[in-house]
Amino acid sequence: MATPKPQRSPEEIEDIILRKILLVTLATPAHGADPRIIYLEMTAAEILSEGKDLRLNRDVVERVLIDRLSGEFPDAEAPFTYLLPLIFGAVDRSGFGGGGGSQPPPPGFLDELFSEADFDSLDPIFKGLYEDLRGHVIKLSALGNFQQPLSALLYLVKLPAGAKSLVNHPWWIPKGAYLNGRVIEMTSILGPFFHVSALPDHTIFKSEPDVGQHCFSEASTRRPADLLSSFTTIKTVMNNLYEGLSEVLLTLLKHADIREHVLQYLAEVINRNASRAHIQVDPISCASSGMFVSLSAVMLRLCEPFLDPHCSKIDKIDPGYVFYCNRLDLRGLTALHASSEEVAEWIKNDSSGKADINSGSGDIENRVVQSQGASSSGAKPASSGGKASYAFISECFFMTARVLNLGMLKAFSDFKHLVQDISRSEDTLSTLKALHEQSPSPQMQMDIARLEKELELYSQEKLCYEAQLLRDPTLIKQGLSFYRLMVVWLVSLVGGFKMPLSSTCPMEFSSMPEHFAEDAMELLIFASRVPKALDGVILDDFMNFIIMFMGSPTHIRNPYLRAKMVEVLNCWMPRGRCCICSGSSATTSLFEGHQLALKYLVRNLLKLYVDIEFTGSHTQFYDKFNIRHNIAELLEYLWQVPSHRNAWRQIAKEEEKGVYLNFLNFLINDSIYLLDESLNKILELKELEAEMSNTVEWERRPAQERQERARLFHSQENIIRIDMKLANEDVSMLAFTSEQITVPFLLPEMVERVASMLNYFLLQLVGPQRKSLTLKDPEKYEFRPKQLLKQIVQIYVHLARGDKENIFPTAISKDGRSYNEQLFSAAADVLRRIGEDGRIIHEFVELGAKAKVAAIEEMDSEAALGEVPDEFLDPIQYTLMKDPVILPSSRITVDRPVIQRHLLSDSTDPFNRSHLTSDMLIPDVELKARIEEFIRSQHLKRHSSDDFSMQSSKASMQTTAGDMLID
């Protein structure tokens, strides 16, 4: 029979358990014992002197731990490394530690340890623990075991002494002459926890395991299910991180004496990373995108209590925080409208009680909100020189706005640029491979291999961004909730959602950081491209904001920001090109049932179309085409909605000589430029095509030259495709609007410009050079000559129908550059072949006949006038003036229609560039009378000459008849 095991007493069992947990002994260790076990000789001697057994029990644990942690044991683990597994074991047992396998201490052991000792004794222990926890996560990525240290951190900060020790740690906010954003991230206690991420970082700070390599290497060969699993894993672990860090900050913020330390830390992180807002970010001096995306998610969670659908806490957000709180540097940011000098002057006056806030809310200083018992210092209104405190809601709101700008929104921007880099690299790779097939070379093979490697890394980075950002619609929705509150709050600064806006902008609104509104628009654009991100999101307030400010340069100075609002609408547009939610009833109702939209949307789109001509940027000429492309798509959709079309017609009538005429002028300018540019590029492309098709000559050229010419060919292809697409849109808009709106086209300052444009297009499409524009695959370049011709002819016919005074044929015939009577018959022949409506063709041919008659009459009229004195000629067009006006600055006399046409594109005197508007023109009454007298006298001379000729002819005929009779 087996020998029964000896029964151990409870005291012996307790001793064994404590020895295993604490790795200490009171007896001399036997030979070959676990080397981690430390012999506490001093404590053993004390116990023996007290006449007690050398056994560990709860009565001596405190003495044992103090001896272990404070004693010097050269071969033992450091005190804090030793203590950390006890805590890991505790959090593992609670289910939050990530399963590190550490031995848990007895229940209640740590609580009793940390609660009974005094703070001075515990503080060095806590500080060491925090440093060790920081060290555990400093190199971890999202796939590393960060959850155990995070849970340990949360456990410690929930202890009052632990929380106090953390915010008083020298590394809570590191100090030093070389302190920057990256230093805070890597050396502060919380920084490395926020650094945990799936997003790529600079090589120096790269975390392990490598998420891109581990989850997304050779992604094109992976099964979709594997990729989906990786996406799910990353989203899950990152949300665990966000939740854990949120709970850490919330726990700290609950302590009134600690709250200020937390706000100081957040402000330091924000201020030291302000340069993350730049296009190019220095990764050595700025914290990582990973840190700021995590911080964005955490700040949004802190905001949740005041992000309710009714925006019920909006009054708690004090605009004075922006102007007077010194915690964040908000006054130095670009404002919505006011210059930095205007903001500084206004703050100075307001501090003296002199500024007019224009919001009906009284002095900012008297509106500092005290709510939720969560306020902090940091504001110094100049009027009192003292400190004012702001509600935690204000602190949290403005800090979150800054963090999102530097974090989540910056990450979205980086992702967009990464996608563009991938697209460019793929185009280059495709070109190189095509060239390599034609003429292989070792260098080209190396370039191809290098590009393929780059693309693999790009692909991994892209999927990492997608995993952490695009695959987390909850994070995006939380951001949208915040920005909904932001736009509602901004609108409250101008008196609420009502139109029209005042012509003067309240300084509170004017002085707000521009990125508050811009970030809202950027997030909406991004969210519109993410499946389900907009599900359940209330968009009405965003729509109100866009309609209110899109066409208001007096409230938002930056035209690119207002153009971004159009981009948002373009994404929401039913049947839109980019919107995941395209065609949904929710977005349809925003356009077709929204009261502000029905009244103001078309008007403000037309206004922005005009405003965007002059942005002040050195790239304004090219920028305007992309922006107007978005506007054009929206306008084409709105024209199909009867209520919007009626509003459009009303605007054209009311603004016949105002914004609508400017809109029409720029639309025509763009159409001419884009089509002209496209057609010229087609000719250049055909030359390149001919070069490349001559195989013998092409192969004789050096490889580098062939590469350059091939790149130029692909570049020209892209330019033609883009320009033709934009030109098609512009011509289409001229065609559908001219069917119902003709008066602005036929105004004196516009009619000749319109006629010249149409004649030029007609010449290109059916004139002598049309065959040189033949392409093998015209659809590839969006070049549809038949459709273009139909639309051009429709515009001719629409304007002829609306021409009550018969001035259009004369304008057509006056165009000396492109008009040719034969073009009308040539175009009619083409239209018959391609099946155009017979009625349209008939009216077009009739218009051509009228233009021919007008041309003959014009020639007769010019002949009748003879040589016109120079003083009667317009100095710009060199045509006889009919309505001369004096320019007030240069004092030069010009013809009114000519200068008004110039002013549609440029509000300056063409002779000295001084400011000029139509209402500044001075009628030259005396010169006009002389011109009219000249015309009258020349016509009289012509009639007298005609009468004399007729009489002479009649006399001659009579003489001849008499002679015949005599004969």
mmCIF file of C-alpha atoms in Angstrom, residues 510-819:
data_model
loop_
_atom_site.group_PDB
_atom_site.id
_atom_site.type_symbol
_atom_site.label_atom_id
_atom_site.label_comp_id
_atom_site.label_asym_id
_atom_site.label_seq_id
_atom_site.Cartn_x
_atom_site.Cartn_y
_atom_site.Cartn_z
ATOM 1 C CA SER A 510 -15.017 85.573 -36.928
ATOM 2 C CA SER A 511 -12.189 84.890 -34.460
ATOM 3 C CA MET A 512 -12.804 81.171 -33.951
ATOM 4 C CA PRO A 513 -10.077 78.813 -35.275
ATOM 5 C CA GLU A 514 -10.754 77.978 -38.897
ATOM 6 C CA HIS A 515 -9.988 74.306 -38.403
ATOM 7 C CA PHE A 516 -13.073 73.912 -36.170
ATOM 8 C CA ALA A 517 -15.239 74.133 -39.307
ATOM 9 C CA GLU A 518 -12.746 72.631 -41.731
ATOM 10 C CA ASP A 519 -12.295 69.475 -39.658
ATOM 11 C CA ALA A 520 -16.061 68.985 -39.558
ATOM 12 C CA MET A 521 -16.162 69.102 -43.362
ATOM 13 C CA GLU A 522 -13.153 66.784 -43.747
ATOM 14 C CA LEU A 523 -14.692 64.198 -41.443
ATOM 15 C CA LEU A 524 -18.004 64.342 -43.316
ATOM 16 C CA ILE A 525 -16.210 63.767 -46.627
ATOM 17 C CA PHE A 526 -14.264 60.843 -45.208
ATOM 18 C CA ALA A 527 -17.291 59.337 -43.481
ATOM 19 C CA SER A 528 -19.307 59.549 -46.707
ATOM 20 C CA ARG A 529 -16.881 57.069 -48.238
ATOM 21 C CA VAL A 530 -16.971 54.575 -45.352
ATOM 22 C CA PRO A 531 -19.783 51.974 -45.388
ATOM 23 C CA LYS A 532 -22.326 52.437 -42.575
ATOM 24 C CA ALA A 533 -20.436 55.384 -41.070
ATOM 25 C CA LEU A 534 -23.374 57.726 -41.748
ATOM 26 C CA ASP A 535 -26.086 55.276 -40.698
ATOM 27 C CA GLY A 536 -28.225 56.942 -38.053
ATOM 28 C CA VAL A 537 -26.190 60.160 -38.100
ATOM 29 C CA ILE A 538 -28.285 63.359 -37.996
ATOM 30 C CA LEU A 539 -27.134 65.397 -41.008
ATOM 31 C CA ASP A 540 -29.631 68.287 -40.944
ATOM 32 C CA ASP A 541 -27.494 70.520 -38.745
ATOM 33 C CA PHE A 542 -24.499 69.981 -41.002
ATOM 34 C CA MET A 543 -26.672 70.852 -44.019
ATOM 35 C CA ASN A 544 -27.850 74.044 -42.332
ATOM 36 C CA PHE A 545 -24.285 75.052 -41.542
ATOM 37 C CA ILE A 546 -23.107 74.426 -45.108
ATOM 38 C CA ILE A 547 -25.944 76.367 -46.718
ATOM 39 C CA MET A 548 -25.497 79.280 -44.312
ATOM 40 C CA PHE A 549 -21.767 79.774 -44.808
ATOM 41 C CA MET A 550 -20.912 78.293 -48.206
ATOM 42 C CA GLY A 551 -21.723 81.521 -50.000
ATOM 43 C CA SER A 552 -20.665 83.940 -47.283
ATOM 44 C CA PRO A 553 -17.107 85.297 -47.622
ATOM 45 C CA THR A 554 -18.008 87.873 -44.953
ATOM 46 C CA HIS A 555 -18.153 85.063 -42.374
ATOM 47 C CA ILE A 556 -15.676 82.505 -43.711
ATOM 48 C CA ARG A 557 -12.821 84.129 -45.569
ATOM 49 C CA ASN A 558 -11.093 81.017 -46.937
ATOM 50 C CA PRO A 559 -12.711 80.083 -50.276
ATOM 51 C CA TYR A 560 -11.142 76.617 -50.114
ATOM 52 C CA LEU A 561 -12.995 75.911 -46.875
ATOM 53 C CA ARG A 562 -16.265 76.978 -48.463
ATOM 54 C CA ALA A 563 -15.393 74.822 -51.474
ATOM 55 C CA LYS A 564 -14.929 71.880 -49.106
ATOM 56 C CA MET A 565 -18.575 72.324 -48.109
ATOM 57 C CA VAL A 566 -19.516 71.742 -51.745
ATOM 58 C CA GLU A 567 -17.445 68.572 -51.703
ATOM 59 C CA VAL A 568 -19.503 67.350 -48.749
ATOM 60 C CA LEU A 569 -22.739 68.043 -50.619
ATOM 61 C CA ASN A 570 -21.322 66.343 -53.672
ATOM 62 C CA CYS A 571 -20.737 63.190 -51.627
ATOM 63 C CA TRP A 572 -24.295 63.300 -50.301
ATOM 64 C CA MET A 573 -25.878 64.023 -53.667
ATOM 65 C CA PRO A 574 -28.323 61.324 -54.785
ATOM 66 C CA ARG A 575 -26.847 59.396 -57.693
ATOM 67 C CA GLY A 576 -23.511 60.895 -56.642
ATOM 68 C CA ARG A 577 -20.176 59.587 -57.788
ATOM 69 C CA CYS A 578 -18.522 58.905 -54.448
ATOM 70 C CA CYS A 579 -21.121 58.483 -51.755
ATOM 71 C CA ILE A 580 -21.631 55.127 -50.066
ATOM 72 C CA CYS A 581 -25.069 56.387 -49.067
ATOM 73 C CA SER A 582 -25.774 57.680 -52.601
ATOM 74 C CA GLY A 583 -29.418 57.678 -53.529
ATOM 75 C CA SER A 584 -30.679 57.063 -50.014
ATOM 76 C CA SER A 585 -33.911 58.714 -48.963
ATOM 77 C CA ALA A 586 -32.060 60.459 -46.114
ATOM 78 C CA THR A 587 -29.729 62.344 -48.439
ATOM 79 C CA THR A 588 -32.470 62.954 -51.018
ATOM 80 C CA SER A 589 -34.576 64.703 -48.394
ATOM 81 C CA LEU A 590 -31.615 66.928 -47.503
ATOM 82 C CA PHE A 591 -31.710 68.362 -51.007
ATOM 83 C CA GLU A 592 -35.352 68.116 -51.972
ATOM 84 C CA GLY A 593 -37.170 68.696 -48.680
ATOM 85 C CA HIS A 594 -34.847 70.901 -46.679
ATOM 86 C CA GLN A 595 -36.263 74.432 -46.370
ATOM 87 C CA LEU A 596 -32.966 76.320 -46.300
ATOM 88 C CA ALA A 597 -31.711 74.230 -49.223
ATOM 89 C CA LEU A 598 -34.772 74.954 -51.358
ATOM 90 C CA LYS A 599 -34.373 78.680 -50.852
ATOM 91 C CA TYR A 600 -30.625 79.266 -50.735
ATOM 92 C CA LEU A 601 -28.681 76.283 -52.088
ATOM 93 C CA VAL A 602 -28.627 77.215 -55.794
ATOM 94 C CA ARG A 603 -27.997 80.892 -55.000
ATOM 95 C CA ASN A 604 -24.990 80.099 -52.805
ATOM 96 C CA LEU A 605 -23.563 77.565 -55.234
ATOM 97 C CA LEU A 606 -23.662 80.147 -58.030
ATOM 98 C CA LYS A 607 -22.072 82.700 -55.732
ATOM 99 C CA LEU A 608 -19.260 80.345 -54.756
ATOM 100 C CA TYR A 609 -18.724 79.479 -58.422
ATOM 101 C CA VAL A 610 -17.903 83.155 -58.934
ATOM 102 C CA ASP A 611 -15.941 83.662 -55.693
ATOM 103 C CA ILE A 612 -13.581 80.790 -56.405
ATOM 104 C CA GLU A 613 -12.087 82.637 -59.395
ATOM 105 C CA PHE A 614 -9.848 84.600 -57.040
ATOM 106 C CA THR A 615 -8.600 82.609 -54.041
ATOM 107 C CA GLY A 616 -5.350 84.427 -53.448
ATOM 108 C CA SER A 617 -3.386 81.197 -53.867
ATOM 109 C CA HIS A 618 -0.619 80.847 -56.454
ATOM 110 C CA THR A 619 -2.474 77.765 -57.736
ATOM 111 C CA GLN A 620 -5.869 79.467 -57.966
ATOM 112 C CA PHE A 621 -6.100 79.133 -61.756
ATOM 113 C CA TYR A 622 -5.973 75.319 -61.617
ATOM 114 C CA ASP A 623 -7.765 74.907 -58.287
ATOM 115 C CA LYS A 624 -10.914 76.562 -59.582
ATOM 116 C CA PHE A 625 -11.535 73.853 -62.188
ATOM 117 C CA ASN A 626 -11.734 71.035 -59.636
ATOM 118 C CA ILE A 627 -13.922 73.089 -57.332
ATOM 119 C CA ARG A 628 -16.226 74.138 -60.151
ATOM 120 C CA HIS A 629 -16.420 70.525 -61.256
ATOM 121 C CA ASN A 630 -18.018 69.669 -57.898
ATOM 122 C CA ILE A 631 -20.333 72.678 -58.140
ATOM 123 C CA ALA A 632 -21.308 71.759 -61.697
ATOM 124 C CA GLU A 633 -22.264 68.218 -60.705
ATOM 125 C CA LEU A 634 -24.476 69.561 -57.943
ATOM 126 C CA LEU A 635 -26.071 72.191 -60.162
ATOM 127 C CA GLU A 636 -26.834 69.632 -62.859
ATOM 128 C CA TYR A 637 -28.608 67.474 -60.279
ATOM 129 C CA LEU A 638 -30.504 70.435 -58.802
ATOM 130 C CA TRP A 639 -31.694 71.514 -62.259
ATOM 131 C CA GLN A 640 -33.618 68.236 -62.421
ATOM 132 C CA VAL A 641 -35.521 69.122 -59.219
ATOM 133 C CA PRO A 642 -38.443 71.450 -60.164
ATOM 134 C CA SER A 643 -38.312 73.551 -56.969
ATOM 135 C CA HIS A 644 -34.587 74.158 -57.369
ATOM 136 C CA ARG A 645 -34.971 74.882 -61.088
ATOM 137 C CA ASN A 646 -37.606 77.502 -60.300
ATOM 138 C CA ALA A 647 -35.308 79.068 -57.718
ATOM 139 C CA TRP A 648 -32.524 79.099 -60.319
ATOM 140 C CA ARG A 649 -34.708 80.912 -62.857
ATOM 141 C CA GLN A 650 -35.725 83.454 -60.236
ATOM 142 C CA ILE A 651 -32.085 84.121 -59.347
ATOM 143 C CA ALA A 652 -31.209 84.587 -63.024
ATOM 144 C CA LYS A 653 -33.974 87.194 -63.238
ATOM 145 C CA GLU A 654 -33.070 89.011 -60.010
ATOM 146 C CA GLU A 655 -29.322 88.869 -60.552
ATOM 147 C CA GLU A 656 -29.433 89.409 -64.300
ATOM 148 C CA LYS A 657 -26.624 91.946 -64.110
ATOM 149 C CA GLY A 658 -25.192 90.722 -60.819
ATOM 150 C CA VAL A 659 -23.891 87.384 -59.653
ATOM 151 C CA TYR A 660 -25.645 85.410 -62.395
ATOM 152 C CA LEU A 661 -23.924 87.385 -65.124
ATOM 153 C CA ASN A 662 -20.587 86.784 -63.399
ATOM 154 C CA PHE A 663 -21.387 83.081 -63.146
ATOM 155 C CA LEU A 664 -22.206 82.917 -66.831
ATOM 156 C CA ASN A 665 -19.041 84.784 -67.757
ATOM 157 C CA PHE A 666 -16.788 82.404 -65.827
ATOM 158 C CA LEU A 667 -18.656 79.384 -67.148
ATOM 159 C CA ILE A 668 -17.971 80.572 -70.693
ATOM 160 C CA ASN A 669 -14.340 81.413 -69.912
ATOM 161 C CA ASP A 670 -13.779 77.943 -68.490
ATOM 162 C CA SER A 671 -15.503 76.232 -71.402
ATOM 163 C CA ILE A 672 -13.303 78.003 -73.939
ATOM 164 C CA TYR A 673 -10.089 77.366 -72.044
ATOM 165 C CA LEU A 674 -10.775 73.701 -71.304
ATOM 166 C CA LEU A 675 -11.908 72.754 -74.784
ATOM 167 C CA ASP A 676 -9.086 74.707 -76.414
ATOM 168 C CA GLU A 677 -6.544 73.111 -74.088
ATOM 169 C CA SER A 678 -7.959 69.627 -74.702
ATOM 170 C CA LEU A 679 -7.945 69.956 -78.483
ATOM 171 C CA ASN A 680 -4.381 71.276 -78.545
ATOM 172 C CA LYS A 681 -3.268 68.437 -76.283
ATOM 173 C CA ILE A 682 -4.933 65.936 -78.627
ATOM 174 C CA LEU A 683 -2.768 67.229 -81.465
ATOM 175 C CA GLU A 684 0.352 66.893 -79.285
ATOM 176 C CA LEU A 685 -0.706 63.401 -78.240
ATOM 177 C CA LYS A 686 -1.092 62.329 -81.859
ATOM 178 C CA GLU A 687 2.427 63.524 -82.605
ATOM 179 C CA LEU A 688 3.783 61.460 -79.718
ATOM 180 C CA GLU A 689 1.707 58.500 -80.847
ATOM 181 C CA ALA A 690 3.176 58.782 -84.337
ATOM 182 C CA GLU A 691 6.714 58.861 -82.900
ATOM 183 C CA MET A 692 6.147 55.730 -80.855
ATOM 184 C CA SER A 693 4.433 53.836 -83.679
ATOM 185 C CA ASN A 694 7.497 54.270 -85.948
ATOM 186 C CA THR A 695 9.211 51.257 -84.373
ATOM 187 C CA VAL A 696 12.523 51.522 -86.244
ATOM 188 C CA GLU A 697 13.146 55.183 -85.396
ATOM 189 C CA TRP A 698 11.792 54.746 -81.875
ATOM 190 C CA GLU A 699 14.194 51.892 -81.051
ATOM 191 C CA ARG A 700 17.160 53.976 -82.183
ATOM 192 C CA ARG A 701 16.514 56.570 -79.476
ATOM 193 C CA PRO A 702 18.306 56.279 -76.108
ATOM 194 C CA ALA A 703 16.361 54.374 -73.429
ATOM 195 C CA GLN A 704 16.154 57.421 -71.148
ATOM 196 C CA GLU A 705 14.659 59.549 -73.919
ATOM 197 C CA ARG A 706 12.090 56.845 -74.655
ATOM 198 C CA GLN A 707 11.157 56.732 -70.970
ATOM 199 C CA GLU A 708 10.716 60.505 -70.843
ATOM 200 C CA ARG A 709 8.612 60.580 -74.003
ATOM 201 C CA ALA A 710 6.481 57.681 -72.728
ATOM 202 C CA ARG A 711 5.897 59.479 -69.433
ATOM 203 C CA LEU A 712 4.943 62.627 -71.342
ATOM 204 C CA PHE A 713 2.499 60.585 -73.424
ATOM 205 C CA HIS A 714 0.750 59.219 -70.309
ATOM 206 C CA SER A 715 0.749 62.669 -68.740
ATOM 207 C CA GLN A 716 -0.912 64.161 -71.822
ATOM 208 C CA GLU A 717 -3.485 61.381 -71.777
ATOM 209 C CA ASN A 718 -4.444 62.243 -68.188
ATOM 210 C CA ILE A 719 -4.617 65.978 -68.897
ATOM 211 C CA ILE A 720 -6.865 65.458 -71.919
ATOM 212 C CA ARG A 721 -9.139 63.114 -69.986
ATOM 213 C CA ILE A 722 -9.565 65.570 -67.119
ATOM 214 C CA ASP A 723 -9.931 68.695 -69.251
ATOM 215 C CA MET A 724 -12.421 67.061 -71.603
ATOM 216 C CA LYS A 725 -14.515 65.831 -68.689
ATOM 217 C CA LEU A 726 -14.674 69.355 -67.259
ATOM 218 C CA ALA A 727 -15.353 70.911 -70.675
ATOM 219 C CA ASN A 728 -18.212 68.458 -71.265
ATOM 220 C CA GLU A 729 -19.773 69.466 -67.940
ATOM 221 C CA ASP A 730 -19.540 73.166 -68.720
ATOM 222 C CA VAL A 731 -21.007 72.860 -72.209
ATOM 223 C CA SER A 732 -23.766 70.624 -70.846
ATOM 224 C CA MET A 733 -24.681 73.273 -68.261
ATOM 225 C CA LEU A 734 -24.783 75.985 -70.936
ATOM 226 C CA ALA A 735 -27.073 73.749 -72.991
ATOM 227 C CA PHE A 736 -29.644 72.852 -70.327
ATOM 228 C CA THR A 737 -29.789 76.304 -68.713
ATOM 229 C CA SER A 738 -30.055 78.212 -72.005
ATOM 230 C CA GLU A 739 -33.251 76.332 -72.817
ATOM 231 C CA GLN A 740 -35.125 78.270 -70.098
ATOM 232 C CA ILE A 741 -32.802 81.187 -69.252
ATOM 233 C CA THR A 742 -31.723 83.286 -72.227
ATOM 234 C CA VAL A 743 -31.794 86.957 -71.198
ATOM 235 C CA PRO A 744 -28.335 87.073 -69.495
ATOM 236 C CA PHE A 745 -26.743 85.466 -72.574
ATOM 237 C CA LEU A 746 -28.107 88.238 -74.766
ATOM 238 C CA LEU A 747 -27.087 91.264 -72.709
ATOM 239 C CA PRO A 748 -24.866 93.780 -74.603
ATOM 240 C CA GLU A 749 -21.804 92.935 -72.502
ATOM 241 C CA MET A 750 -22.272 89.196 -73.015
ATOM 242 C CA VAL A 751 -23.856 88.400 -76.362
ATOM 243 C CA GLU A 752 -20.728 88.843 -78.499
ATOM 244 C CA ARG A 753 -18.692 86.761 -76.049
ATOM 245 C CA VAL A 754 -21.262 83.948 -76.221
ATOM 246 C CA ALA A 755 -21.416 84.080 -80.000
ATOM 247 C CA SER A 756 -17.610 83.970 -80.302
ATOM 248 C CA MET A 757 -17.468 80.926 -78.025
ATOM 249 C CA LEU A 758 -20.097 79.033 -80.002
ATOM 250 C CA ASN A 759 -18.479 79.947 -83.322
ATOM 251 C CA TYR A 760 -15.097 78.756 -82.034
ATOM 252 C CA PHE A 761 -16.513 75.422 -80.900
ATOM 253 C CA LEU A 762 -18.315 75.004 -84.214
ATOM 254 C CA LEU A 763 -15.107 75.705 -86.125
ATOM 255 C CA GLN A 764 -13.217 73.061 -84.141
ATOM 256 C CA LEU A 765 -15.894 70.401 -84.543
ATOM 257 C CA VAL A 766 -16.865 70.765 -88.221
ATOM 258 C CA GLY A 767 -14.130 73.029 -89.627
ATOM 259 C CA PRO A 768 -11.109 72.084 -91.752
ATOM 260 C CA GLN A 769 -9.029 70.720 -88.848
ATOM 261 C CA ARG A 770 -11.679 68.323 -87.513
ATOM 262 C CA LYS A 771 -10.011 65.286 -89.110
ATOM 263 C CA SER A 772 -6.768 65.988 -87.254
ATOM 264 C CA LEU A 773 -8.683 65.441 -83.993
ATOM 265 C CA THR A 774 -9.584 61.851 -84.838
ATOM 266 C CA LEU A 775 -8.574 59.426 -82.054
ATOM 267 C CA LYS A 776 -8.486 55.635 -82.024
ATOM 268 C CA ASP A 777 -10.422 55.497 -78.777
ATOM 269 C CA PRO A 778 -12.032 58.929 -78.164
ATOM 270 C CA GLU A 779 -14.185 57.614 -75.304
ATOM 271 C CA LYS A 780 -11.006 56.825 -73.357
ATOM 272 C CA TYR A 781 -10.361 60.574 -73.256
ATOM 273 C CA GLU A 782 -13.991 61.586 -72.632
ATOM 274 C CA PHE A 783 -13.925 63.124 -76.127
ATOM 275 C CA ARG A 784 -17.418 62.870 -77.599
ATOM 276 C CA PRO A 785 -17.490 65.193 -80.642
ATOM 277 C CA LYS A 786 -21.012 64.188 -81.746
ATOM 278 C CA GLN A 787 -22.503 64.946 -78.364
ATOM 279 C CA LEU A 788 -20.546 68.203 -78.135
ATOM 280 C CA LEU A 789 -21.807 69.314 -81.534
ATOM 281 C CA LYS A 790 -25.400 68.552 -80.579
ATOM 282 C CA GLN A 791 -25.084 70.609 -77.412
ATOM 283 C CA ILE A 792 -23.404 73.544 -79.156
ATOM 284 C CA VAL A 793 -26.161 73.652 -81.755
ATOM 285 C CA GLN A 794 -28.814 73.407 -79.039
ATOM 286 C CA ILE A 795 -27.327 76.483 -77.352
ATOM 287 C CA TYR A 796 -27.410 78.380 -80.672
ATOM 288 C CA VAL A 797 -31.072 77.455 -81.121
ATOM 289 C CA HIS A 798 -32.093 78.171 -77.511
ATOM 290 C CA LEU A 799 -30.635 81.674 -77.685
ATOM 291 C CA ALA A 800 -32.182 82.326 -81.081
ATOM 292 C CA ARG A 801 -35.582 81.435 -79.646
ATOM 293 C CA GLY A 802 -35.121 83.910 -76.798
ATOM 294 C CA ASP A 803 -33.741 86.675 -79.025
ATOM 295 C CA LYS A 804 -36.677 89.076 -79.215
ATOM 296 C CA GLU A 805 -34.601 91.979 -80.561
ATOM 297 C CA ASN A 806 -32.787 89.962 -83.258
ATOM 298 C CA ILE A 807 -29.309 90.881 -81.932
ATOM 299 C CA PHE A 808 -27.894 87.357 -81.827
ATOM 300 C CA PRO A 809 -27.355 86.901 -85.595
ATOM 301 C CA THR A 810 -25.432 90.184 -85.687
ATOM 302 C CA ALA A 811 -23.242 89.085 -82.758
ATOM 303 C CA ILE A 812 -22.523 85.795 -84.564
ATOM 304 C CA SER A 813 -21.508 87.543 -87.764
ATOM 305 C CA LYS A 814 -19.289 90.099 -85.981
ATOM 306 C CA ASP A 815 -16.887 87.407 -84.829
ATOM 307 C CA GLY A 816 -13.977 87.865 -87.186
ATOM 308 C CA ARG A 817 -11.955 85.008 -85.642
ATOM 309 C CA SER A 818 -14.182 81.969 -86.120
ATOM 310 C CA TYR A 819 -17.371 82.905 -88.012
#
